[in-house]
Amino acid sequence: QVHLVESGGGLAQPGGSLRLSCTASGTIFRIYDMGWYRQAPGKQRELAARILSGGEANYADSVKGRFTVSRDVAKNTVYLQMDSLKPEDTAVYYCYANIYSSSRSVPYDYWGQGTQVSVSS
């Protein structure tokens, strides 16, 4: 069984920073894409940032230049450094990873439980 465990959410002031981490565990053969989606109250879940298996990073236009996604392959961990935070960044942030594991015969998208990020003065 594969699990994703997130940490690092919380409350920040506008202009502040937070760093999210997400670690995958289980009998993992290979991790492909990893990244972060977010869902604000009353809105659909949207991609915030992701990092592909080759290292290329993609960002939502709303976070470009402020958020940085990175990964530590050896630790099966993905990070999201969030700087210059705005109130509109307030959302539940969900980690995801496309993983080939002993649990399934093909790669599968796994999700974390979500971590709340609130930006307010």
Coordinates of N, CA and C in Angstrom, one line a residue:
Q1 N 0.8 -1.2 0.0 CA 0.0 0.0 0.0 C 0.9 1.2 0.0
V2 N 0.5 2.2 -0.8 CA 1.2 3.4 -0.9 C 0.5 4.5 -0.2
H3 N 1.3 5.3 0.6 CA 0.7 6.5 1.3 C 1.5 7.7 1.0
L4 N 0.8 8.8 0.9 CA 1.4 10.2 0.8 C 1.1 10.9 2.1
V5 N 2.1 11.4 2.7 CA 1.9 12.2 3.9 C 2.5 13.6 3.8
E6 N 1.6 14.6 4.0 CA 2.0 16.0 3.8 C 2.3 16.7 5.1
S7 N 3.0 17.7 5.1 CA 3.3 18.6 6.2 C 3.6 20.0 5.8
G8 N 3.5 20.9 6.7 CA 4.0 22.3 6.5 C 2.9 23.3 6.2
G9 N 1.6 22.9 6.2 CA 0.6 24.0 6.1 C 0.5 24.8 7.3
G10 N -0.4 25.8 7.2 CA -0.6 26.7 8.4 C -1.1 28.1 8.0
L11 N -0.8 29.0 8.9 CA -1.3 30.4 8.7 C -0.1 31.3 8.4
A12 N -0.2 32.1 7.3 CA 0.8 33.0 7.0 C 0.2 34.4 6.7
Q13 N 1.0 35.4 6.9 CA 0.5 36.8 6.5 C 0.8 37.0 5.1
P14 N 0.0 37.9 4.5 CA 0.3 38.3 3.1 C 1.7 38.7 2.9
G15 N 2.4 38.2 1.9 CA 3.8 38.5 1.6 C 4.7 37.5 2.3
G16 N 4.1 36.7 3.1 CA 4.9 35.7 3.9 C 5.2 34.4 3.0
S17 N 5.8 33.4 3.7 CA 6.2 32.2 3.1 C 5.8 31.0 3.9
L18 N 5.6 29.9 3.2 CA 5.4 28.6 3.8 C 6.0 27.6 2.9
R19 N 6.4 26.4 3.5 CA 7.0 25.4 2.7 C 6.2 24.1 3.0
L20 N 5.7 23.4 1.9 CA 5.0 22.2 2.1 C 5.9 21.0 1.7
S21 N 5.7 19.9 2.4 CA 6.5 18.7 2.0 C 5.5 17.5 1.9
C22 N 5.8 16.6 1.1 CA 5.0 15.4 0.9 C 5.9 14.2 0.6
T23 N 5.8 13.2 1.4 CA 6.6 12.0 1.3 C 5.8 10.8 1.0
A24 N 6.2 10.0 0.0 CA 5.5 8.8 -0.4 C 6.2 7.6 0.2
S25 N 5.4 6.7 0.7 CA 6.0 5.5 1.3 C 5.2 4.2 0.9
G26 N 5.9 3.1 1.0 CA 5.3 1.9 0.5 C 6.3 1.1 -0.3
T27 N 5.8 0.1 -1.0 CA 6.7 -0.7 -1.9 C 6.6 0.0 -3.2
I28 N 7.5 0.9 -3.4 CA 7.5 1.8 -4.6 C 8.6 1.4 -5.6
F29 N 8.2 1.1 -6.8 CA 9.2 0.8 -7.8 C 9.7 2.1 -8.5
R30 N 8.8 3.0 -8.8 CA 9.2 4.2 -9.5 C 8.1 5.3 -9.3
I31 N 8.6 6.5 -9.1 CA 7.7 7.7 -9.1 C 7.9 8.5 -10.3
Y32 N 6.8 8.8 -11.0 CA 6.8 9.6 -12.2 C 6.6 11.1 -11.8
D33 N 5.5 11.6 -12.1 CA 5.2 13.0 -11.8 C 4.8 13.1 -10.3
M34 N 5.2 14.3 -9.7 CA 4.7 14.6 -8.4 C 4.3 16.1 -8.4
G35 N 3.4 16.4 -7.5 CA 3.0 17.8 -7.5 C 2.0 18.2 -6.5
W36 N 1.4 19.3 -6.7 CA 0.4 19.9 -5.7 C -0.8 20.5 -6.5
Y37 N -2.0 20.0 -6.0 CA -3.2 20.7 -6.4 C -3.7 21.5 -5.2
R38 N -4.6 22.4 -5.5 CA -5.2 23.1 -4.4 C -6.7 23.3 -4.6
Q39 N -7.5 23.4 -3.5 CA -8.9 23.7 -3.7 C -9.3 24.7 -2.6
A40 N -9.8 25.8 -3.2 CA -10.3 26.9 -2.3 C -11.8 26.7 -2.1
P41 N -12.3 27.3 -1.0 CA -13.7 27.1 -0.7 C -14.6 27.5 -1.8
G42 N -15.5 26.6 -2.2 CA -16.5 26.9 -3.3 C -15.9 26.8 -4.7
K43 N -14.6 26.4 -4.8 CA -14.0 26.3 -6.1 C -13.6 24.9 -6.4
Q44 N -13.3 24.6 -7.7 CA -12.8 23.3 -8.1 C -11.3 23.2 -7.8
R45 N -10.9 21.9 -7.6 CA -9.5 21.7 -7.4 C -8.7 22.0 -8.7
E46 N -7.6 22.7 -8.5 CA -6.8 23.1 -9.6 C -5.3 22.7 -9.4
L47 N -4.6 22.5 -10.5 CA -3.2 22.3 -10.4 C -2.5 23.6 -10.0
A48 N -1.6 23.5 -8.9 CA -0.8 24.6 -8.5 C 0.6 24.5 -9.2
A49 N 1.2 23.3 -9.0 CA 2.5 23.1 -9.5 C 2.8 21.6 -9.6
R50 N 3.6 21.2 -10.5 CA 4.0 19.8 -10.6 C 5.4 19.7 -11.1
I51 N 6.1 18.6 -10.9 CA 7.4 18.4 -11.4 C 7.4 17.0 -12.1
L52 N 7.8 17.0 -13.3 CA 7.7 15.8 -14.1 C 8.9 14.9 -13.8
S53 N 8.9 13.7 -14.2 CA 10.0 12.7 -13.9 C 11.3 13.2 -14.5
G54 N 11.3 13.9 -15.6 CA 12.5 14.4 -16.1 C 13.0 15.7 -15.5
G55 N 12.3 16.2 -14.5 CA 12.7 17.4 -13.8 C 12.0 18.7 -14.2
E56 N 11.3 18.7 -15.3 CA 10.6 19.9 -15.8 C 9.5 20.2 -14.8
A57 N 9.4 21.5 -14.5 CA 8.3 22.0 -13.6 C 7.3 22.8 -14.3
N58 N 6.0 22.6 -14.0 CA 4.9 23.3 -14.5 C 4.2 24.1 -13.4
Y59 N 3.7 25.3 -13.7 CA 3.0 26.1 -12.7 C 1.7 26.7 -13.2
A60 N 0.8 26.8 -12.3 CA -0.4 27.6 -12.7 C 0.0 29.1 -12.9
D61 N -0.6 29.8 -13.8 CA -0.2 31.2 -14.0 C -0.3 32.0 -12.8
S62 N -1.2 31.7 -11.9 CA -1.5 32.5 -10.7 C -0.3 32.4 -9.7
V63 N 0.5 31.3 -9.8 CA 1.6 31.2 -8.8 C 3.0 31.3 -9.4
K64 N 3.1 31.5 -10.7 CA 4.4 31.6 -11.4 C 5.2 32.8 -10.8
G65 N 6.4 32.5 -10.5 CA 7.3 33.5 -10.0 C 7.2 33.6 -8.4
R66 N 6.3 32.9 -7.8 CA 6.1 33.0 -6.4 C 6.3 31.6 -5.7
F67 N 5.9 30.6 -6.4 CA 6.0 29.2 -5.9 C 7.1 28.5 -6.6
T68 N 7.8 27.6 -5.9 CA 8.8 26.7 -6.5 C 8.6 25.3 -6.1
V69 N 8.4 24.4 -7.0 CA 8.2 23.0 -6.7 C 9.6 22.3 -7.0
S70 N 9.9 21.4 -6.1 CA 11.1 20.6 -6.2 C 10.9 19.2 -5.6
R71 N 11.9 18.3 -5.9 CA 11.7 17.0 -5.4 C 13.1 16.4 -5.0
D72 N 13.1 15.5 -4.0 CA 14.2 14.7 -3.6 C 13.9 13.3 -4.0
V73 N 14.5 12.8 -5.1 CA 14.2 11.5 -5.6 C 14.5 10.4 -4.6
A74 N 15.7 10.6 -3.9 CA 16.1 9.5 -3.0 C 15.2 9.4 -1.8
K75 N 14.5 10.5 -1.4 CA 13.6 10.5 -0.3 C 12.1 10.4 -0.7
N76 N 11.8 10.2 -2.0 CA 10.5 10.1 -2.4 C 9.6 11.3 -2.0
T77 N 10.2 12.5 -2.0 CA 9.6 13.6 -1.4 C 9.5 14.8 -2.4
V78 N 8.4 15.5 -2.4 CA 8.2 16.7 -3.2 C 7.9 17.8 -2.3
Y79 N 8.4 19.0 -2.6 CA 8.3 20.2 -1.8 C 7.6 21.3 -2.6
L80 N 7.0 22.2 -1.9 CA 6.4 23.4 -2.5 C 6.8 24.6 -1.7
Q81 N 7.7 25.4 -2.2 CA 8.1 26.6 -1.5 C 7.2 27.7 -2.0
M82 N 6.4 28.3 -1.1 CA 5.5 29.3 -1.4 C 5.9 30.7 -0.8
D83 N 6.2 31.6 -1.7 CA 6.7 32.9 -1.3 C 5.7 34.0 -1.7
S84 N 5.8 35.2 -1.2 CA 4.9 36.3 -1.6 C 3.5 35.8 -1.6
L85 N 3.1 35.2 -0.5 CA 1.7 34.6 -0.4 C 0.7 35.7 -0.4
K86 N -0.4 35.4 -1.0 CA -1.6 36.3 -1.2 C -2.8 35.6 -0.5
P87 N -3.8 36.4 -0.1 CA -5.0 35.8 0.5 C -5.7 34.8 -0.5
E88 N -5.5 35.1 -1.8 CA -6.2 34.2 -2.7 C -5.5 32.8 -2.8
D89 N -4.3 32.7 -2.2 CA -3.7 31.4 -2.1 C -4.3 30.5 -1.0
T90 N -5.2 31.0 -0.2 CA -5.8 30.2 0.8 C -6.6 29.1 0.2
A91 N -6.3 27.9 0.6 CA -6.9 26.7 0.1 C -6.4 25.5 0.8
V92 N -7.0 24.3 0.6 CA -6.4 23.0 1.0 C -5.5 22.6 -0.1
Y93 N -4.3 22.3 0.2 CA -3.3 21.8 -0.8 C -3.1 20.3 -0.7
Y94 N -3.3 19.7 -1.8 CA -3.2 18.2 -1.9 C -2.0 17.8 -2.7
C95 N -1.2 17.0 -2.1 CA -0.1 16.4 -2.8 C -0.5 15.2 -3.7
Y96 N 0.1 15.0 -4.8 CA -0.2 13.8 -5.6 C 1.1 13.3 -6.2
A97 N 1.1 12.0 -6.5 CA 2.2 11.4 -7.2 C 1.7 10.2 -8.0
N98 N 2.3 10.1 -9.2 CA 2.0 9.0 -10.1 C 3.1 8.0 -9.9
I99 N 2.6 6.9 -9.3 CA 3.6 5.9 -8.8 C 3.3 4.5 -9.3
Y100 N 4.4 3.8 -9.7 CA 4.3 2.4 -10.0 C 4.8 1.6 -8.8
S101 N 3.9 0.8 -8.2 CA 4.2 0.2 -7.0 C 3.8 -1.3 -7.1
S102 N 4.0 -2.0 -6.0 CA 3.6 -3.4 -5.9 C 2.1 -3.5 -5.8
S103 N 1.4 -2.4 -5.5 CA -0.1 -2.5 -5.2 C -0.9 -2.6 -6.5
R104 N -0.3 -2.2 -7.7 CA -1.0 -2.2 -8.9 C -0.1 -2.5 -10.1
S105 N -0.7 -3.0 -11.2 CA 0.1 -3.5 -12.3 C 0.6 -2.3 -13.2
V106 N 0.0 -1.2 -13.0 CA 0.3 0.0 -13.8 C 0.5 1.2 -12.9
P107 N 1.2 2.3 -13.3 CA 1.3 3.5 -12.5 C -0.1 4.1 -12.2
Y108 N -0.2 4.6 -11.0 CA -1.5 5.1 -10.5 C -1.3 6.4 -9.7
D109 N -2.3 7.3 -9.8 CA -2.2 8.6 -9.1 C -2.6 8.4 -7.6
Y110 N -1.7 8.7 -6.7 CA -2.0 8.6 -5.3 C -2.1 10.1 -4.8
W111 N -2.9 10.2 -3.7 CA -3.2 11.6 -3.2 C -2.9 11.6 -1.7
G112 N -2.4 12.7 -1.2 CA -2.3 13.0 0.2 C -3.7 13.4 0.8
Q113 N -3.7 13.6 2.1 CA -4.9 13.9 2.8 C -5.3 15.4 2.7
G114 N -4.3 16.2 2.3 CA -4.6 17.6 2.2 C -4.1 18.4 3.4
T115 N -3.6 19.5 3.2 CA -3.1 20.4 4.3 C -3.6 21.8 4.0
Q116 N -4.1 22.4 5.1 CA -4.7 23.8 5.0 C -3.6 24.8 4.9
V117 N -3.7 25.7 4.0 CA -2.9 26.9 3.9 C -3.8 28.1 4.0
S118 N -3.6 29.0 5.0 CA -4.4 30.2 5.1 C -3.5 31.4 5.1
V119 N -3.9 32.4 4.3 CA -3.1 33.6 4.2 C -4.0 34.8 4.6
S120 N -3.7 35.4 5.7 CA -4.5 36.5 6.2 C -3.7 37.3 7.2
S121 N -4.1 38.6 7.2 CA -3.4 39.5 8.2 C -4.2 39.6 9.5

